[in-house]
PDB file of C-alpha atoms in Angstrom:
ATOM      1  CA  MET O  90      28.452 -31.750  16.009  1.00 69.00           C
ATOM      2  CA  ASP O  91      27.481 -35.413  15.857  1.00 80.00           C
ATOM      3  CA  ILE O  92      29.990 -37.240  17.994  1.00 82.00           C
ATOM      4  CA  SER O  93      29.180 -40.634  19.401  1.00 83.00           C
ATOM      5  CA  LEU O  94      29.351 -40.894  23.170  1.00 82.00           C
ATOM      6  CA  ARG O  95      29.692 -44.688  23.057  1.00 84.00           C
ATOM      7  CA  LYS O  96      33.008 -46.455  22.577  1.00 85.00           C
ATOM      8  CA  ASN O  97      33.515 -48.183  19.242  1.00 87.00           C
ATOM      9  CA  LYS O  98      36.111 -50.081  17.192  1.00 89.00           C
ATOM     10  CA  THR O  99      37.808 -46.908  15.932  1.00 88.00           C
ATOM     11  CA  ASP O 100      38.660 -45.979  19.520  1.00 88.00           C
ATOM     12  CA  LEU O 101      40.304 -49.350  19.975  1.00 90.00           C
ATOM     13  CA  PHE O 102      42.250 -48.773  16.741  1.00 89.00           C
ATOM     14  CA  ILE O 103      43.502 -45.426  18.132  1.00 88.00           C
ATOM     15  CA  VAL O 104      44.666 -47.113  21.335  1.00 88.00           C
ATOM     16  CA  ILE O 105      46.475 -49.767  19.245  1.00 90.00           C
ATOM     17  CA  ILE O 106      48.258 -47.001  17.290  1.00 87.00           C
ATOM     18  CA  ALA O 107      49.240 -45.440  20.645  1.00 84.00           C
ATOM     19  CA  ALA O 108      50.652 -48.807  21.745  1.00 86.00           C
ATOM     20  CA  ILE O 109      52.689 -48.999  18.516  1.00 88.00           C
ATOM     21  CA  LEU O 110      53.968 -45.477  19.203  1.00 83.00           C
ATOM     22  CA  VAL O 111      55.042 -46.557  22.695  1.00 81.00           C
ATOM     23  CA  VAL O 112      56.910 -49.597  21.310  1.00 84.00           C
ATOM     24  CA  PHE O 113      58.608 -47.387  18.683  1.00 84.00           C
ATOM     25  CA  PHE O 114      59.852 -44.881  21.241  1.00 78.00           C
ATOM     26  CA  VAL O 115      60.910 -47.639  23.670  1.00 78.00           C
ATOM     27  CA  ALA O 116      63.103 -48.927  20.816  1.00 80.00           C
ATOM     28  CA  ILE O 117      64.580 -45.420  20.378  1.00 73.00           C
ATOM     29  CA  ASN O 118      65.150 -45.249  24.131  1.00 67.00           C
ATOM     30  CA  LEU O 119      67.028 -48.554  24.072  1.00 70.00           C
ATOM     31  CA  PHE O 120      69.133 -47.343  21.155  1.00 69.00           C
ATOM     32  CA  TYR O 121      70.156 -44.196  23.036  1.00 63.00           C
ATOM     33  CA  SER O 122      70.871 -46.030  26.270  1.00 58.00           C
ATOM     34  CA  ASN O 123      73.214 -48.309  24.318  1.00 57.00           C
ATOM     35  CA  SER O 124      75.135 -45.316  23.012  1.00 57.00           C
ATOM     36  CA  LYS O 125      75.486 -43.704  26.464  1.00 58.00           C
ATOM     37  CA  ASP O 126      79.263 -43.910  26.313  1.00 62.00           C
ATOM     38  CA  ASN O 127      79.290 -41.196  23.656  1.00 77.00           C
ATOM     39  CA  ILE O 128      77.436 -38.611  25.714  1.00 85.00           C
ATOM     40  CA  ILE O 129      78.879 -35.193  26.434  1.00 89.00           C
ATOM     41  CA  SER O 130      77.047 -33.255  29.147  1.00 89.00           C
ATOM     42  CA  VAL O 131      77.246 -29.478  29.152  1.00 92.00           C
ATOM     43  CA  TYR O 132      76.696 -28.016  32.609  1.00 91.00           C
ATOM     44  CA  TYR O 133      75.902 -24.367  33.279  1.00 91.00           C
ATOM     45  CA  ASP O 134      75.699 -23.189  36.878  1.00 87.00           C
ATOM     46  CA  ASN O 135      75.755 -26.864  37.981  1.00 82.00           C
ATOM     47  CA  GLU O 136      72.826 -27.870  35.778  1.00 87.00           C
ATOM     48  CA  ILE O 137      72.862 -29.856  32.562  1.00 89.00           C
ATOM     49  CA  VAL O 138      71.707 -27.505  29.823  1.00 92.00           C
ATOM     50  CA  HIS O 139      72.674 -29.495  26.759  1.00 91.00           C
ATOM     51  CA  THR O 140      73.714 -32.959  25.694  1.00 89.00           C
ATOM     52  CA  MET O 141      75.938 -33.718  22.754  1.00 89.00           C
ATOM     53  CA  TYR O 142      77.323 -36.925  21.275  1.00 87.00           C
ATOM     54  CA  LEU O 143      80.960 -37.644  20.505  1.00 83.00           C
ATOM     55  CA  ASN O 144      79.949 -39.401  17.306  1.00 81.00           C
ATOM     56  CA  ILE O 145      77.802 -36.539  16.022  1.00 83.00           C
ATOM     57  CA  ASP O 146      79.575 -33.359  14.877  1.00 85.00           C
ATOM     58  CA  GLU O 147      77.841 -30.305  16.330  1.00 88.00           C
ATOM     59  CA  GLU O 148      78.396 -26.728  17.390  1.00 91.00           C
ATOM     60  CA  TYR O 149      76.509 -25.554  20.461  1.00 92.00           C
ATOM     61  CA  ILE O 150      76.295 -21.809  20.924  1.00 92.00           C
ATOM     62  CA  MET O 151      75.596 -20.358  24.372  1.00 93.00           C
ATOM     63  CA  ASP O 152      74.487 -16.738  24.362  1.00 91.00           C
ATOM     64  CA  LYS O 153      74.880 -14.294  27.223  1.00 88.00           C
ATOM     65  CA  GLU O 154      71.179 -13.375  26.990  1.00 89.00           C
ATOM     66  CA  GLU O 155      70.148 -16.946  27.764  1.00 90.00           C
ATOM     67  CA  PHE O 156      73.031 -17.736  30.148  1.00 91.00           C
ATOM     68  CA  PRO O 157      73.727 -14.494  32.063  1.00 91.00           C
ATOM     69  CA  LEU O 158      76.711 -15.871  34.023  1.00 90.00           C
ATOM     70  CA  LEU O 159      78.741 -16.134  30.812  1.00 91.00           C
ATOM     71  CA  LEU O 160      81.320 -13.416  30.263  1.00 90.00           C
ATOM     72  CA  ASP O 161      80.388 -13.475  26.590  1.00 90.00           C
ATOM     73  CA  ARG O 162      79.150 -15.838  23.881  1.00 91.00           C
ATOM     74  CA  MET O 163      80.540 -19.378  24.090  1.00 93.00           C
ATOM     75  CA  VAL O 164      80.841 -21.935  21.308  1.00 93.00           C
ATOM     76  CA  ILE O 165      81.340 -25.626  22.109  1.00 93.00           C
ATOM     77  CA  GLU O 166      82.381 -27.797  19.191  1.00 92.00           C
ATOM     78  CA  VAL O 167      82.201 -31.549  18.733  1.00 91.00           C
ATOM     79  CA  LYS O 168      84.239 -32.649  15.749  1.00 88.00           C
ATOM     80  CA  GLN O 169      85.523 -36.042  14.715  1.00 83.00           C
ATOM     81  CA  GLY O 170      84.949 -37.665  18.105  1.00 84.00           C
ATOM     82  CA  ARG O 171      86.469 -34.809  20.125  1.00 89.00           C
ATOM     83  CA  VAL O 172      85.070 -31.849  22.009  1.00 91.00           C
ATOM     84  CA  ARG O 173      86.496 -28.419  22.729  1.00 92.00           C
ATOM     85  CA  ILE O 174      85.473 -24.910  23.681  1.00 92.00           C
ATOM     86  CA  LYS O 175      85.962 -23.137  20.396  1.00 91.00           C
ATOM     87  CA  GLU O 176      85.092 -19.590  21.450  1.00 91.00           C
ATOM     88  CA  GLU O 177      84.806 -18.048  24.908  1.00 90.00           C
ATOM     89  CA  GLU O 178      85.629 -14.962  26.917  1.00 89.00           C
ATOM     90  CA  SER O 179      87.754 -15.425  30.020  1.00 84.00           C
ATOM     91  CA  PRO O 180      90.764 -13.600  31.548  1.00 80.00           C
ATOM     92  CA  LYS O 181      93.441 -15.939  30.125  1.00 77.00           C
ATOM     93  CA  HIS O 182      91.375 -18.052  27.727  1.00 83.00           C
ATOM     94  CA  TYR O 183      92.382 -21.278  29.447  1.00 79.00           C
ATOM     95  CA  CYS O 184      89.049 -22.833  28.536  1.00 84.00           C
ATOM     96  CA  SER O 185      89.746 -22.709  24.815  1.00 86.00           C
ATOM     97  CA  ILE O 186      93.515 -23.239  25.204  1.00 84.00           C
ATOM     98  CA  MET O 187      92.742 -26.707  26.633  1.00 82.00           C
ATOM     99  CA  GLY O 188      91.803 -27.679  23.106  1.00 86.00           C
ATOM    100  CA  TYR O 189      90.160 -30.941  22.099  1.00 88.00           C
ATOM    101  CA  GLN O 190      89.324 -33.648  24.616  1.00 85.00           C
ATOM    102  CA  SER O 191      88.089 -37.097  23.689  1.00 83.00           C
ATOM    103  CA  GLN O 192      88.790 -39.381  26.624  1.00 79.00           C
ATOM    104  CA  LYS O 193      85.751 -40.659  28.486  1.00 76.00           C
ATOM    105  CA  GLY O 194      85.549 -39.375  32.038  1.00 73.00           C
ATOM    106  CA  THR O 195      87.467 -36.186  31.331  1.00 77.00           C
ATOM    107  CA  SER O 196      86.048 -32.726  31.691  1.00 80.00           C
ATOM    108  CA  ILE O 197      86.627 -29.200  30.470  1.00 86.00           C
ATOM    109  CA  ILE O 198      85.944 -26.773  33.267  1.00 82.00           C
ATOM    110  CA  CYS O 199      85.479 -23.127  32.434  1.00 86.00           C
ATOM    111  CA  ALA O 200      84.958 -21.622  35.880  1.00 83.00           C
ATOM    112  CA  PRO O 201      84.874 -17.924  34.830  1.00 86.00           C
ATOM    113  CA  ASN O 202      81.828 -18.758  32.701  1.00 89.00           C
ATOM    114  CA  SER O 203      80.274 -21.290  35.136  1.00 88.00           C
ATOM    115  CA  VAL O 204      80.429 -23.920  32.399  1.00 90.00           C
ATOM    116  CA  MET O 205      81.622 -27.506  32.689  1.00 88.00           C
ATOM    117  CA  ILE O 206      81.741 -30.080  29.907  1.00 90.00           C
ATOM    118  CA  ILE O 207      81.958 -33.744  30.881  1.00 86.00           C
ATOM    119  CA  ILE O 208      82.538 -36.667  28.544  1.00 85.00           C
ATOM    120  CA  GLU O 209      80.458 -39.308  30.286  1.00 79.00           C
ATOM    121  CA  GLY O 210      81.762 -42.800  30.915  1.00 66.00           C
ATOM    122  CA  TYR O 211      85.049 -44.338  31.958  1.00 56.00           C
ATOM    123  CA  GLU O 212      88.077 -45.220  29.914  1.00 55.00           C
ATOM    124  CA  ASP O 213      91.011 -47.180  31.288  1.00 51.00           C
ATOM    125  CA  THR O 214      94.129 -45.256  30.275  1.00 51.00           C
ATOM    126  CA  GLY O 215      96.497 -47.919  31.539  1.00 52.00           C
ATOM    127  CA  ILE O 216      98.142 -45.384  33.869  1.00 51.00           C
ATOM    128  CA  ASP O 217      98.249 -46.385  37.521  1.00 49.00           C
ATOM    129  CA  TRP O 218      97.774 -43.065  39.247  1.00 44.00           C
ATOM    130  CA  THR O 219      99.160 -42.844  42.759  1.00 44.00           C
ATOM    131  CA  PRO O 220      98.386 -39.559  44.436  1.00 45.00           C
ATOM    132  CA  GLY O 221     101.618 -37.859  45.437  1.00 42.00           C
ATOM    133  CA  GLY O 222     103.528 -41.060  44.894  1.00 38.00           C
ATOM    134  CA  ALA O 223     106.909 -41.104  43.234  1.00 37.00           C
ATOM    135  CA  ALA O 224     108.378 -44.472  42.501  1.00 34.00           C
TER     136      ALA O 224
ATOM    137  CA  MET J 286      27.135 -16.754  15.766  1.00 74.00           C
ATOM    138  CA  THR J 287      24.330 -15.378  17.887  1.00 85.00           C
ATOM    139  CA  THR J 288      24.938 -13.292  21.005  1.00 88.00           C
ATOM    140  CA  LYS J 289      23.881 -16.259  23.142  1.00 87.00           C
ATOM    141  CA  MET J 290      26.468 -18.434  21.483  1.00 87.00           C
ATOM    142  CA  VAL J 291      29.186 -15.776  21.882  1.00 91.00           C
ATOM    143  CA  VAL J 292      28.421 -15.589  25.590  1.00 92.00           C
ATOM    144  CA  ARG J 293      28.440 -19.356  25.972  1.00 90.00           C
ATOM    145  CA  TYR J 294      31.651 -19.669  23.979  1.00 92.00           C
ATOM    146  CA  GLY J 295      33.211 -17.010  26.199  1.00 93.00           C
ATOM    147  CA  PHE J 296      32.041 -18.903  29.256  1.00 93.00           C
ATOM    148  CA  PHE J 297      33.674 -22.111  28.058  1.00 93.00           C
ATOM    149  CA  LEU J 298      36.864 -20.209  27.205  1.00 94.00           C
ATOM    150  CA  ALA J 299      37.010 -18.604  30.664  1.00 94.00           C
ATOM    151  CA  LEU J 300      36.385 -21.974  32.282  1.00 93.00           C
ATOM    152  CA  SER J 301      39.207 -23.608  30.356  1.00 93.00           C
ATOM    153  CA  VAL J 302      41.629 -20.758  31.202  1.00 92.00           C
ATOM    154  CA  ILE J 303      40.783 -21.095  34.898  1.00 93.00           C
ATOM    155  CA  LEU J 304      41.125 -24.876  34.816  1.00 90.00           C
ATOM    156  CA  SER J 305      44.477 -24.667  33.055  1.00 87.00           C
ATOM    157  CA  TYR J 306      45.609 -22.114  35.668  1.00 87.00           C
ATOM    158  CA  ILE J 307      44.562 -24.457  38.482  1.00 87.00           C
ATOM    159  CA  GLU J 308      46.528 -27.266  36.858  1.00 83.00           C
ATOM    160  CA  TYR J 309      49.475 -24.895  36.439  1.00 78.00           C
ATOM    161  CA  LEU J 310      49.350 -23.922  40.128  1.00 80.00           C
ATOM    162  CA  VAL J 311      48.642 -27.336  41.600  1.00 75.00           C
ATOM    163  CA  GLU J 312      50.697 -29.900  39.772  1.00 66.00           C
ATOM    164  CA  ILE J 313      49.102 -33.194  40.689  1.00 65.00           C
ATOM    165  CA  PRO J 314      51.693 -35.951  40.300  1.00 62.00           C
ATOM    166  CA  ILE J 315      49.720 -38.287  38.065  1.00 60.00           C
ATOM    167  CA  LEU J 316      51.578 -41.298  36.746  1.00 59.00           C
ATOM    168  CA  PHE J 317      54.660 -39.415  35.561  1.00 62.00           C
ATOM    169  CA  PRO J 318      56.167 -35.985  36.277  1.00 59.00           C
ATOM    170  CA  GLY J 319      54.893 -33.433  33.777  1.00 61.00           C
ATOM    171  CA  ALA J 320      51.766 -35.446  32.963  1.00 68.00           C
ATOM    172  CA  LYS J 321      48.534 -33.556  33.544  1.00 75.00           C
ATOM    173  CA  LEU J 322      44.882 -34.456  33.696  1.00 81.00           C
ATOM    174  CA  GLY J 323      44.035 -32.015  30.900  1.00 83.00           C
ATOM    175  CA  LEU J 324      40.923 -30.533  32.504  1.00 87.00           C
ATOM    176  CA  ALA J 325      41.084 -27.592  30.078  1.00 86.00           C
ATOM    177  CA  ASN J 326      41.100 -30.038  27.179  1.00 86.00           C
ATOM    178  CA  ALA J 327      37.900 -31.549  28.537  1.00 90.00           C
ATOM    179  CA  VAL J 328      36.256 -28.145  28.082  1.00 93.00           C
ATOM    180  CA  GLY J 329      37.639 -28.189  24.535  1.00 92.00           C
ATOM    181  CA  LEU J 330      35.791 -31.445  23.921  1.00 92.00           C
ATOM    182  CA  LEU J 331      32.558 -29.824  25.108  1.00 92.00           C
ATOM    183  CA  VAL J 332      33.171 -26.970  22.665  1.00 93.00           C
ATOM    184  CA  LEU J 333      33.738 -29.464  19.854  1.00 92.00           C
ATOM    185  CA  TYR J 334      30.508 -31.241  20.709  1.00 91.00           C
ATOM    186  CA  TYR J 335      28.338 -28.141  21.129  1.00 90.00           C
ATOM    187  CA  PHE J 336      29.894 -25.622  18.721  1.00 90.00           C
ATOM    188  CA  GLY J 337      31.492 -27.798  16.053  1.00 90.00           C
ATOM    189  CA  ILE J 338      34.887 -27.887  14.351  1.00 91.00           C
ATOM    190  CA  LYS J 339      34.959 -24.245  13.225  1.00 91.00           C
ATOM    191  CA  TYR J 340      34.835 -22.817  16.755  1.00 92.00           C
ATOM    192  CA  PHE J 341      36.844 -25.637  18.268  1.00 92.00           C
ATOM    193  CA  SER J 342      39.748 -24.945  15.892  1.00 92.00           C
ATOM    194  CA  MET J 343      40.528 -21.598  17.523  1.00 92.00           C
ATOM    195  CA  PHE J 344      39.544 -22.546  21.067  1.00 93.00           C
ATOM    196  CA  GLY J 345      42.823 -24.143  22.157  1.00 92.00           C
ATOM    197  CA  VAL J 346      45.021 -21.376  20.741  1.00 93.00           C
ATOM    198  CA  LEU J 347      42.803 -18.712  22.358  1.00 94.00           C
ATOM    199  CA  ARG J 348      43.128 -20.477  25.706  1.00 92.00           C
ATOM    200  CA  VAL J 349      46.930 -20.681  25.479  1.00 92.00           C
ATOM    201  CA  VAL J 350      47.258 -17.027  24.411  1.00 93.00           C
ATOM    202  CA  LEU J 351      44.879 -15.850  27.153  1.00 93.00           C
ATOM    203  CA  SER J 352      46.713 -17.891  29.796  1.00 91.00           C
ATOM    204  CA  ALA J 353      50.005 -16.363  28.617  1.00 91.00           C
ATOM    205  CA  ILE J 354      48.598 -12.823  28.817  1.00 92.00           C
ATOM    206  CA  LEU J 355      47.086 -13.399  32.247  1.00 90.00           C
ATOM    207  CA  TRP J 356      49.656 -15.556  34.031  1.00 84.00           C
ATOM    208  CA  THR J 357      52.381 -17.506  32.338  1.00 81.00           C
ATOM    209  CA  GLY J 358      53.833 -14.948  29.911  1.00 85.00           C
ATOM    210  CA  PHE J 359      55.278 -15.520  26.449  1.00 87.00           C
ATOM    211  CA  GLY J 360      58.376 -17.456  27.432  1.00 83.00           C
ATOM    212  CA  ILE J 361      59.494 -20.933  26.450  1.00 82.00           C
ATOM    213  CA  ASN J 362      56.513 -22.492  28.253  1.00 83.00           C
ATOM    214  CA  PHE J 363      54.167 -20.587  25.962  1.00 89.00           C
ATOM    215  CA  PHE J 364      55.694 -22.067  22.825  1.00 89.00           C
ATOM    216  CA  ILE J 365      55.769 -25.556  24.325  1.00 88.00           C
ATOM    217  CA  SER J 366      52.122 -25.256  25.307  1.00 89.00           C
ATOM    218  CA  LEU J 367      51.147 -23.746  21.956  1.00 92.00           C
ATOM    219  CA  SER J 368      52.825 -26.493  19.936  1.00 93.00           C
ATOM    220  CA  GLY J 369      51.054 -29.185  21.955  1.00 91.00           C
ATOM    221  CA  THR J 370      47.712 -27.443  21.588  1.00 93.00           C
ATOM    222  CA  ILE J 371      48.058 -26.903  17.831  1.00 94.00           C
ATOM    223  CA  LEU J 372      49.038 -30.522  17.181  1.00 92.00           C
ATOM    224  CA  ALA J 373      46.233 -31.790  19.433  1.00 92.00           C
ATOM    225  CA  THR J 374      43.684 -29.499  17.754  1.00 94.00           C
ATOM    226  CA  ILE J 375      44.679 -30.591  14.234  1.00 94.00           C
ATOM    227  CA  THR J 376      44.543 -34.264  15.245  1.00 92.00           C
ATOM    228  CA  THR J 377      41.192 -33.879  16.955  1.00 92.00           C
ATOM    229  CA  ILE J 378      39.698 -32.131  13.916  1.00 93.00           C
ATOM    230  CA  LEU J 379      41.037 -34.745  11.486  1.00 93.00           C
ATOM    231  CA  ILE J 380      39.770 -37.644  13.592  1.00 92.00           C
ATOM    232  CA  ALA J 381      36.396 -36.043  14.294  1.00 91.00           C
ATOM    233  CA  LYS J 382      35.920 -35.188  10.621  1.00 91.00           C
ATOM    234  CA  HIS J 383      37.269 -38.253   8.845  1.00 90.00           C
ATOM    235  CA  THR J 384      36.641 -41.175  11.195  1.00 89.00           C
ATOM    236  CA  ASN J 385      33.719 -42.407  13.219  1.00 89.00           C
ATOM    237  CA  ALA J 386      35.691 -42.376  16.465  1.00 90.00           C
ATOM    238  CA  SER J 387      33.644 -41.623  19.548  1.00 92.00           C
ATOM    239  CA  ILE J 388      34.418 -38.922  22.100  1.00 92.00           C
ATOM    240  CA  TYR J 389      36.785 -41.440  23.743  1.00 93.00           C
ATOM    241  CA  GLY J 390      38.938 -41.935  20.639  1.00 92.00           C
ATOM    242  CA  ILE J 391      38.973 -38.192  19.927  1.00 93.00           C
ATOM    243  CA  SER J 392      39.971 -37.366  23.492  1.00 93.00           C
ATOM    244  CA  ILE J 393      42.695 -40.041  23.690  1.00 92.00           C
ATOM    245  CA  SER J 394      44.259 -39.073  20.346  1.00 92.00           C
ATOM    246  CA  GLY J 395      44.169 -35.378  21.293  1.00 92.00           C
ATOM    247  CA  ALA J 396      45.823 -36.070  24.660  1.00 91.00           C
ATOM    248  CA  ILE J 397      48.580 -38.174  23.078  1.00 90.00           C
ATOM    249  CA  LEU J 398      49.336 -35.654  20.333  1.00 90.00           C
ATOM    250  CA  HIS J 399      49.277 -32.813  22.869  1.00 90.00           C
ATOM    251  CA  GLY J 400      52.131 -34.468  24.730  1.00 87.00           C
ATOM    252  CA  LEU J 401      53.943 -35.336  21.504  1.00 87.00           C
ATOM    253  CA  GLY J 402      53.707 -31.729  20.260  1.00 89.00           C
ATOM    254  CA  GLN J 403      55.196 -30.435  23.501  1.00 87.00           C
ATOM    255  CA  VAL J 404      58.049 -32.925  23.436  1.00 84.00           C
ATOM    256  CA  ILE J 405      58.853 -32.058  19.806  1.00 86.00           C
ATOM    257  CA  MET J 406      59.015 -28.363  20.725  1.00 86.00           C
ATOM    258  CA  VAL J 407      61.302 -29.098  23.700  1.00 81.00           C
ATOM    259  CA  ALA J 408      63.528 -31.176  21.414  1.00 79.00           C
ATOM    260  CA  ILE J 409      63.710 -28.248  18.952  1.00 82.00           C
ATOM    261  CA  LEU J 410      64.276 -25.550  21.596  1.00 78.00           C
ATOM    262  CA  TYR J 411      66.934 -27.434  23.560  1.00 70.00           C
ATOM    263  CA  GLN J 412      68.340 -29.220  20.511  1.00 64.00           C
ATOM    264  CA  THR J 413      68.280 -32.587  22.178  1.00 63.00           C
ATOM    265  CA  LEU J 414      66.660 -35.856  21.222  1.00 62.00           C
ATOM    266  CA  TYR J 415      66.697 -37.020  24.822  1.00 60.00           C
ATOM    267  CA  MET J 416      63.175 -35.749  25.487  1.00 66.00           C
ATOM    268  CA  LEU J 417      61.790 -37.955  22.710  1.00 67.00           C
ATOM    269  CA  THR J 418      62.186 -40.945  24.994  1.00 66.00           C
ATOM    270  CA  TYR J 419      59.702 -39.250  27.315  1.00 75.00           C
ATOM    271  CA  VAL J 420      57.036 -39.738  24.652  1.00 80.00           C
ATOM    272  CA  VAL J 421      56.567 -43.272  25.972  1.00 81.00           C
ATOM    273  CA  PHE J 422      55.367 -42.004  29.351  1.00 81.00           C
ATOM    274  CA  LEU J 423      53.316 -39.183  27.859  1.00 83.00           C
ATOM    275  CA  THR J 424      51.603 -41.584  25.444  1.00 85.00           C
ATOM    276  CA  ILE J 425      50.632 -43.955  28.260  1.00 86.00           C
ATOM    277  CA  SER J 426      49.393 -41.078  30.425  1.00 86.00           C
ATOM    278  CA  GLY J 427      47.643 -39.594  27.356  1.00 87.00           C
ATOM    279  CA  VAL J 428      45.620 -42.785  26.876  1.00 89.00           C
ATOM    280  CA  ILE J 429      44.609 -42.845  30.555  1.00 90.00           C
ATOM    281  CA  THR J 430      43.863 -39.128  31.024  1.00 90.00           C
ATOM    282  CA  GLY J 431      42.238 -38.883  27.571  1.00 91.00           C
ATOM    283  CA  TYR J 432      39.908 -41.729  28.498  1.00 92.00           C
ATOM    284  CA  LEU J 433      39.104 -40.177  31.883  1.00 92.00           C
ATOM    285  CA  MET J 434      38.355 -36.767  30.355  1.00 92.00           C
ATOM    286  CA  ALA J 435      36.138 -38.352  27.711  1.00 93.00           C
ATOM    287  CA  LEU J 436      34.296 -40.240  30.436  1.00 93.00           C
ATOM    288  CA  ILE J 437      33.671 -36.982  32.319  1.00 93.00           C
ATOM    289  CA  VAL J 438      32.610 -35.122  29.159  1.00 92.00           C
ATOM    290  CA  ALA J 439      30.298 -37.940  28.009  1.00 93.00           C
ATOM    291  CA  ASN J 440      28.596 -37.939  31.414  1.00 92.00           C
ATOM    292  CA  LEU J 441      28.346 -34.149  31.434  1.00 90.00           C
ATOM    293  CA  ILE J 442      26.773 -34.084  27.974  1.00 90.00           C
ATOM    294  CA  CYS J 443      24.188 -36.684  29.030  1.00 89.00           C
ATOM    295  CA  ARG J 444      23.282 -34.664  32.117  1.00 87.00           C
ATOM    296  CA  MET J 445      23.470 -31.141  30.732  1.00 81.00           C
ATOM    297  CA  PRO J 446      20.654 -29.552  28.734  1.00 75.00           C
ATOM    298  CA  LYS J 447      21.307 -28.942  25.045  1.00 72.00           C
ATOM    299  CA  ILE J 448      22.895 -25.547  25.420  1.00 67.00           C
ATOM    300  CA  VAL J 449      23.614 -24.626  21.821  1.00 59.00           C
ATOM    301  CA  SER J 450      20.825 -24.661  19.350  1.00 52.00           C
TER     302      SER J 450
END
């Protein structure tokens, strides 16, 4: 096939397109870093396996085949700015009984399934917590 | 395709499988984690130059499938690798056929789209857009490694005898 072995203007054009692509994705990166407060991290066996956003409704299904430490299939639901474990298998179903959580910094821990859901960020609740302190 | 060409094509294919295996075993930290030199893709460029688009079109997919059979298996990595290879192959063919880009432009565009294809597949498999931000690093490394591979291939072509008649 006749392919030139010397650099030409078209090559430069391709590099310029690549530069535009970089700028475009840097812009996306900045957009996502600005919306970091809405991030929900799903941990499985102490590793982040999925990221969700409080402002985007989504159902994340975790299957036993893919995550063998699960007791059975698990469904995590983000709906109207809140997150909950919709379906799970555990001895007393505490994970799903916890219901919806929406406060930044809170977590849903489902130890029997080795799953932890953390709403990233910090939200001042106005409560002055004093460990063990009774006024 | 003559017997000579089949043998030479097989030789290039074996070389690319071995090179991709070496890169799989020894991950050289170049620029960013996950970025690779793309030595196997350099062999692909030689195939494009010597055998033409028709044989190049199946070269990348054959390499990925052979690597999966021999070493890596048909897990998630296979699909990530396959998506990158398919996107890079399509881009390379389109650019080689419809523009007058040199081996440098072809190599750079192929390297960039290879990374982009892989990131898209990761985003689909893990249902997260987070990986898309990684495109920035893969694009920069794609330009650099694509240029380097083209430089190697251009020098090889100048020094090697015309192997395919």
